Amino acid sequence: GGPRAPPHWIPPGRGFGGSLLFLPRPGGRRLQLSVGGGTRPGTLTSVFGALRGRLEPDCYVIVGAQRDSLGPGAAASGVGTALLLELARFFAAIGREGFQLRRTLLFVSWDGGEFGHLGATEWLEGYPDLLHTKVAAYISLDRAVLGADRFVVRTSPTLVNLIESALEQV
């Protein structure tokens, strides 16, 4: 039942045309908000670990997860990072017991994931030849566990039959 927000409250370039609603109750409270984000330059650190393959050591399967939590928090980064660490630990353990990988497994914990995927983007832009000639697959662990009751796969059309075959076996 209160007034509309004053025109100067509308974010620049948003084009709300004064339609942003602010309907305070009579006798409402006063609020002062300060944002201290800043634009100070910083350093991103992506962490890489590899388990060398025996038959095709120069062919990579990359398993990655973003490590920061600027966005959806635990669903995007905390769970993905936990899965990444456990998968690396598991494959290292079975490797010590004699299991041999066909291809090299590259585990990557990306920094700068929520802010434009800068960690991954910078690395990918630095190694385009590697991606086009030596990477067999990329498995993203971001948002791997969100509580939905359905399985979702995003893939190249060339892998659809392989994924369907694997699912039938499971």
PDB file of C-alpha atoms in Angstrom:
ATOM      1  CA  GLY A   1       0.000   0.000   0.000  1.00  0.00           C
ATOM      2  CA  GLY A   2       3.015   2.337  -0.011  1.00  0.00           C
ATOM      3  CA  PRO A   3       4.479   4.584  -2.719  1.00  0.00           C
ATOM      4  CA  ARG A   4       6.536   3.465  -5.692  1.00  0.00           C
ATOM      5  CA  ALA A   5      10.322   3.617  -5.418  1.00  0.00           C
ATOM      6  CA  PRO A   6      11.825   7.014  -6.250  1.00  0.00           C
ATOM      7  CA  PRO A   7      13.166   7.233  -9.837  1.00  0.00           C
ATOM      8  CA  HIS A   8      16.768   7.638  -8.651  1.00  0.00           C
ATOM      9  CA  TRP A   9      16.601   4.143  -7.020  1.00  0.00           C
ATOM     10  CA  ILE A  10      16.278   2.452 -10.390  1.00  0.00           C
ATOM     11  CA  PRO A  11      19.588   0.926 -11.543  1.00  0.00           C
ATOM     12  CA  PRO A  12      21.163   2.680 -14.553  1.00  0.00           C
ATOM     13  CA  GLY A  13      20.500   0.992 -17.882  1.00  0.00           C
ATOM     14  CA  ARG A  14      17.829  -1.313 -16.483  1.00  0.00           C
ATOM     15  CA  GLY A  15      14.964   0.327 -18.318  1.00  0.00           C
ATOM     16  CA  PHE A  16      12.403  -0.243 -15.600  1.00  0.00           C
ATOM     17  CA  GLY A  17      10.807   3.054 -16.518  1.00  0.00           C
ATOM     18  CA  GLY A  18       9.877   3.807 -12.929  1.00  0.00           C
ATOM     19  CA  SER A  19       8.067   0.491 -12.486  1.00  0.00           C
ATOM     20  CA  LEU A  20      10.327  -0.809  -9.713  1.00  0.00           C
ATOM     21  CA  LEU A  21       7.994  -1.394  -6.786  1.00  0.00           C
ATOM     22  CA  PHE A  22       8.804  -0.385  -3.251  1.00  0.00           C
ATOM     23  CA  LEU A  23       5.824  -0.614  -0.984  1.00  0.00           C
ATOM     24  CA  PRO A  24       6.932   0.092   2.594  1.00  0.00           C
ATOM     25  CA  ARG A  25       4.506  -0.082   5.437  1.00  0.00           C
ATOM     26  CA  PRO A  26       3.693   3.191   7.153  1.00  0.00           C
ATOM     27  CA  GLY A  27       6.237   3.879   9.888  1.00  0.00           C
ATOM     28  CA  GLY A  28       8.797   1.555   8.213  1.00  0.00           C
ATOM     29  CA  ARG A  29      12.494   1.385   9.050  1.00  0.00           C
ATOM     30  CA  ARG A  30      15.405   3.277   7.604  1.00  0.00           C
ATOM     31  CA  LEU A  31      18.177   1.191   6.018  1.00  0.00           C
ATOM     32  CA  GLN A  32      21.648   2.197   4.897  1.00  0.00           C
ATOM     33  CA  LEU A  33      23.484  -0.257   2.673  1.00  0.00           C
ATOM     34  CA  SER A  34      27.183  -0.083   1.829  1.00  0.00           C
ATOM     35  CA  VAL A  35      28.789  -2.446  -0.669  1.00  0.00           C
ATOM     36  CA  GLY A  36      32.535  -2.885  -0.307  1.00  0.00           C
ATOM     37  CA  GLY A  37      33.318  -5.261  -3.174  1.00  0.00           C
ATOM     38  CA  GLY A  38      35.911  -3.176  -4.942  1.00  0.00           C
ATOM     39  CA  THR A  39      37.731  -3.955  -8.156  1.00  0.00           C
ATOM     40  CA  ARG A  40      41.192  -4.657  -6.797  1.00  0.00           C
ATOM     41  CA  PRO A  41      43.288  -6.945  -9.034  1.00  0.00           C
ATOM     42  CA  GLY A  42      43.899 -10.391  -7.620  1.00  0.00           C
ATOM     43  CA  THR A  43      45.437 -13.716  -8.499  1.00  0.00           C
ATOM     44  CA  LEU A  44      43.496 -16.799  -9.527  1.00  0.00           C
ATOM     45  CA  THR A  45      44.964 -20.177  -8.668  1.00  0.00           C
ATOM     46  CA  SER A  46      43.649 -23.276 -10.380  1.00  0.00           C
ATOM     47  CA  VAL A  47      45.006 -26.540  -8.996  1.00  0.00           C
ATOM     48  CA  PHE A  48      45.923 -29.472 -11.276  1.00  0.00           C
ATOM     49  CA  GLY A  49      46.662 -33.089 -10.464  1.00  0.00           C
ATOM     50  CA  ALA A  50      47.285 -35.934 -12.895  1.00  0.00           C
ATOM     51  CA  LEU A  51      47.295 -39.709 -12.898  1.00  0.00           C
ATOM     52  CA  ARG A  52      49.219 -40.876 -15.957  1.00  0.00           C
ATOM     53  CA  GLY A  53      47.572 -43.326 -18.313  1.00  0.00           C
ATOM     54  CA  ARG A  54      49.469 -46.382 -19.461  1.00  0.00           C
ATOM     55  CA  LEU A  55      48.249 -47.038 -23.018  1.00  0.00           C
ATOM     56  CA  GLU A  56      47.458 -43.472 -24.155  1.00  0.00           C
ATOM     57  CA  PRO A  57      49.325 -41.181 -21.749  1.00  0.00           C
ATOM     58  CA  ASP A  58      49.002 -38.173 -24.073  1.00  0.00           C
ATOM     59  CA  CYS A  59      45.206 -38.464 -24.246  1.00  0.00           C
ATOM     60  CA  TYR A  60      43.401 -36.754 -21.365  1.00  0.00           C
ATOM     61  CA  VAL A  61      40.130 -37.139 -19.538  1.00  0.00           C
ATOM     62  CA  ILE A  62      39.669 -33.959 -17.531  1.00  0.00           C
ATOM     63  CA  VAL A  63      37.558 -33.963 -14.374  1.00  0.00           C
ATOM     64  CA  GLY A  64      36.943 -30.448 -13.082  1.00  0.00           C
ATOM     65  CA  ALA A  65      35.099 -28.495 -10.423  1.00  0.00           C
ATOM     66  CA  GLN A  66      35.014 -24.821  -9.562  1.00  0.00           C
ATOM     67  CA  ARG A  67      36.356 -24.021  -6.131  1.00  0.00           C
ATOM     68  CA  ASP A  68      34.981 -20.569  -5.384  1.00  0.00           C
ATOM     69  CA  SER A  69      31.535 -19.909  -3.993  1.00  0.00           C
ATOM     70  CA  LEU A  70      30.358 -16.523  -5.203  1.00  0.00           C
ATOM     71  CA  GLY A  71      27.146 -17.956  -6.607  1.00  0.00           C
ATOM     72  CA  PRO A  72      24.941 -20.824  -5.438  1.00  0.00           C
ATOM     73  CA  GLY A  73      27.474 -21.810  -2.778  1.00  0.00           C
ATOM     74  CA  ALA A  74      27.602 -25.446  -1.730  1.00  0.00           C
ATOM     75  CA  ALA A  75      25.612 -26.792  -4.664  1.00  0.00           C
ATOM     76  CA  ALA A  76      28.035 -25.450  -7.246  1.00  0.00           C
ATOM     77  CA  SER A  77      31.421 -25.465  -5.596  1.00  0.00           C
ATOM     78  CA  GLY A  78      31.473 -27.233  -2.245  1.00  0.00           C
ATOM     79  CA  VAL A  79      29.922 -30.469  -3.479  1.00  0.00           C
ATOM     80  CA  GLY A  80      31.880 -30.460  -6.745  1.00  0.00           C
ATOM     81  CA  THR A  81      35.157 -29.912  -4.928  1.00  0.00           C
ATOM     82  CA  ALA A  82      34.395 -32.690  -2.424  1.00  0.00           C
ATOM     83  CA  LEU A  83      33.596 -35.080  -5.295  1.00  0.00           C
ATOM     84  CA  LEU A  84      36.760 -34.049  -7.156  1.00  0.00           C
ATOM     85  CA  LEU A  85      38.954 -34.744  -4.133  1.00  0.00           C
ATOM     86  CA  GLU A  86      37.302 -38.095  -3.432  1.00  0.00           C
ATOM     87  CA  LEU A  87      37.598 -39.213  -7.060  1.00  0.00           C
ATOM     88  CA  ALA A  88      41.280 -38.263  -7.103  1.00  0.00           C
ATOM     89  CA  ARG A  89      41.824 -40.120  -3.825  1.00  0.00           C
ATOM     90  CA  PHE A  90      39.954 -43.195  -5.133  1.00  0.00           C
ATOM     91  CA  PHE A  91      41.829 -43.409  -8.444  1.00  0.00           C
ATOM     92  CA  ALA A  92      45.173 -42.894  -6.691  1.00  0.00           C
ATOM     93  CA  ALA A  93      44.315 -45.712  -4.256  1.00  0.00           C
ATOM     94  CA  ILE A  94      43.320 -48.218  -6.932  1.00  0.00           C
ATOM     95  CA  GLY A  95      46.419 -47.205  -8.913  1.00  0.00           C
ATOM     96  CA  ARG A  96      48.595 -48.181  -5.943  1.00  0.00           C
ATOM     97  CA  GLU A  97      46.823 -51.560  -5.960  1.00  0.00           C
ATOM     98  CA  GLY A  98      47.790 -52.181  -9.579  1.00  0.00           C
ATOM     99  CA  PHE A  99      44.876 -50.741 -11.575  1.00  0.00           C
ATOM    100  CA  GLN A 100      46.162 -49.056 -14.715  1.00  0.00           C
ATOM    101  CA  LEU A 101      44.414 -46.237 -16.508  1.00  0.00           C
ATOM    102  CA  ARG A 102      44.185 -46.268 -20.275  1.00  0.00           C
ATOM    103  CA  ARG A 103      44.305 -42.465 -20.577  1.00  0.00           C
ATOM    104  CA  THR A 104      45.694 -39.778 -18.309  1.00  0.00           C
ATOM    105  CA  LEU A 105      43.202 -38.439 -15.782  1.00  0.00           C
ATOM    106  CA  LEU A 106      43.618 -34.731 -15.128  1.00  0.00           C
ATOM    107  CA  PHE A 107      41.869 -33.429 -12.004  1.00  0.00           C
ATOM    108  CA  VAL A 108      41.341 -29.657 -11.971  1.00  0.00           C
ATOM    109  CA  SER A 109      40.045 -27.401  -9.228  1.00  0.00           C
ATOM    110  CA  TRP A 110      39.174 -24.148 -11.035  1.00  0.00           C
ATOM    111  CA  ASP A 111      39.403 -20.774  -9.355  1.00  0.00           C
ATOM    112  CA  GLY A 112      37.299 -17.855 -10.593  1.00  0.00           C
ATOM    113  CA  GLY A 113      34.416 -20.145 -11.523  1.00  0.00           C
ATOM    114  CA  GLU A 114      31.503 -17.916 -10.633  1.00  0.00           C
ATOM    115  CA  PHE A 115      33.070 -14.737 -11.954  1.00  0.00           C
ATOM    116  CA  GLY A 116      32.983 -15.541 -15.672  1.00  0.00           C
ATOM    117  CA  HIS A 117      34.744 -18.909 -15.320  1.00  0.00           C
ATOM    118  CA  LEU A 118      38.034 -17.021 -15.498  1.00  0.00           C
ATOM    119  CA  GLY A 119      40.234 -19.834 -14.177  1.00  0.00           C
ATOM    120  CA  ALA A 120      39.021 -22.319 -16.775  1.00  0.00           C
ATOM    121  CA  THR A 121      38.759 -19.750 -19.559  1.00  0.00           C
ATOM    122  CA  GLU A 122      42.331 -18.526 -19.153  1.00  0.00           C
ATOM    123  CA  TRP A 123      43.697 -22.065 -19.131  1.00  0.00           C
ATOM    124  CA  LEU A 124      41.605 -23.147 -22.120  1.00  0.00           C
ATOM    125  CA  GLU A 125      42.620 -20.105 -24.133  1.00  0.00           C
ATOM    126  CA  GLY A 126      46.265 -20.879 -23.373  1.00  0.00           C
ATOM    127  CA  TYR A 127      46.122 -24.474 -24.633  1.00  0.00           C
ATOM    128  CA  PRO A 128      43.773 -24.675 -27.638  1.00  0.00           C
ATOM    129  CA  ASP A 129      45.906 -27.288 -29.439  1.00  0.00           C
ATOM    130  CA  LEU A 130      45.811 -29.581 -26.409  1.00  0.00           C
ATOM    131  CA  LEU A 131      42.019 -29.384 -26.297  1.00  0.00           C
ATOM    132  CA  HIS A 132      41.501 -30.137 -29.953  1.00  0.00           C
ATOM    133  CA  THR A 133      44.026 -32.939 -30.268  1.00  0.00           C
ATOM    134  CA  LYS A 134      44.499 -34.612 -26.878  1.00  0.00           C
ATOM    135  CA  VAL A 135      41.384 -34.250 -24.716  1.00  0.00           C
ATOM    136  CA  ALA A 136      38.933 -37.138 -24.971  1.00  0.00           C
ATOM    137  CA  ALA A 137      36.377 -35.821 -22.473  1.00  0.00           C
ATOM    138  CA  TYR A 138      35.677 -33.166 -19.865  1.00  0.00           C
ATOM    139  CA  ILE A 139      33.569 -34.130 -16.862  1.00  0.00           C
ATOM    140  CA  SER A 140      32.216 -31.201 -14.880  1.00  0.00           C
ATOM    141  CA  LEU A 141      31.369 -31.804 -11.242  1.00  0.00           C
ATOM    142  CA  ASP A 142      29.765 -28.380 -10.791  1.00  0.00           C
ATOM    143  CA  ARG A 143      26.246 -28.736  -9.463  1.00  0.00           C
ATOM    144  CA  ALA A 144      26.633 -32.506  -9.517  1.00  0.00           C
ATOM    145  CA  VAL A 145      24.302 -33.009  -6.569  1.00  0.00           C
ATOM    146  CA  LEU A 146      21.287 -30.717  -6.414  1.00  0.00           C
ATOM    147  CA  GLY A 147      18.701 -33.106  -5.025  1.00  0.00           C
ATOM    148  CA  ALA A 148      16.668 -33.586  -8.203  1.00  0.00           C
ATOM    149  CA  ASP A 149      15.215 -37.018  -8.912  1.00  0.00           C
ATOM    150  CA  ARG A 150      16.403 -37.183 -12.499  1.00  0.00           C
ATOM    151  CA  PHE A 151      19.703 -37.771 -14.256  1.00  0.00           C
ATOM    152  CA  VAL A 152      20.806 -35.075 -16.708  1.00  0.00           C
ATOM    153  CA  VAL A 153      23.625 -35.447 -19.231  1.00  0.00           C
ATOM    154  CA  ARG A 154      24.907 -32.729 -21.528  1.00  0.00           C
ATOM    155  CA  THR A 155      27.177 -34.099 -24.218  1.00  0.00           C
ATOM    156  CA  SER A 156      28.312 -34.026 -27.776  1.00  0.00           C
ATOM    157  CA  PRO A 157      25.961 -35.907 -30.117  1.00  0.00           C
ATOM    158  CA  THR A 158      28.811 -38.305 -30.890  1.00  0.00           C
ATOM    159  CA  LEU A 159      28.696 -39.619 -27.301  1.00  0.00           C
ATOM    160  CA  VAL A 160      24.940 -40.181 -26.989  1.00  0.00           C
ATOM    161  CA  ASN A 161      25.076 -43.885 -27.940  1.00  0.00           C
ATOM    162  CA  LEU A 162      27.965 -44.509 -25.548  1.00  0.00           C
ATOM    163  CA  ILE A 163      26.131 -42.852 -22.652  1.00  0.00           C
ATOM    164  CA  GLU A 164      22.876 -44.677 -23.391  1.00  0.00           C
ATOM    165  CA  SER A 165      24.766 -47.982 -23.525  1.00  0.00           C
ATOM    166  CA  ALA A 166      26.465 -47.283 -20.186  1.00  0.00           C
ATOM    167  CA  LEU A 167      23.144 -46.344 -18.589  1.00  0.00           C
ATOM    168  CA  GLU A 168      21.516 -49.542 -19.825  1.00  0.00           C
ATOM    169  CA  GLN A 169      24.306 -51.522 -18.123  1.00  0.00           C
ATOM    170  CA  VAL A 170      23.760 -49.669 -14.853  1.00  0.00           C
TER     171      VAL A 170
END
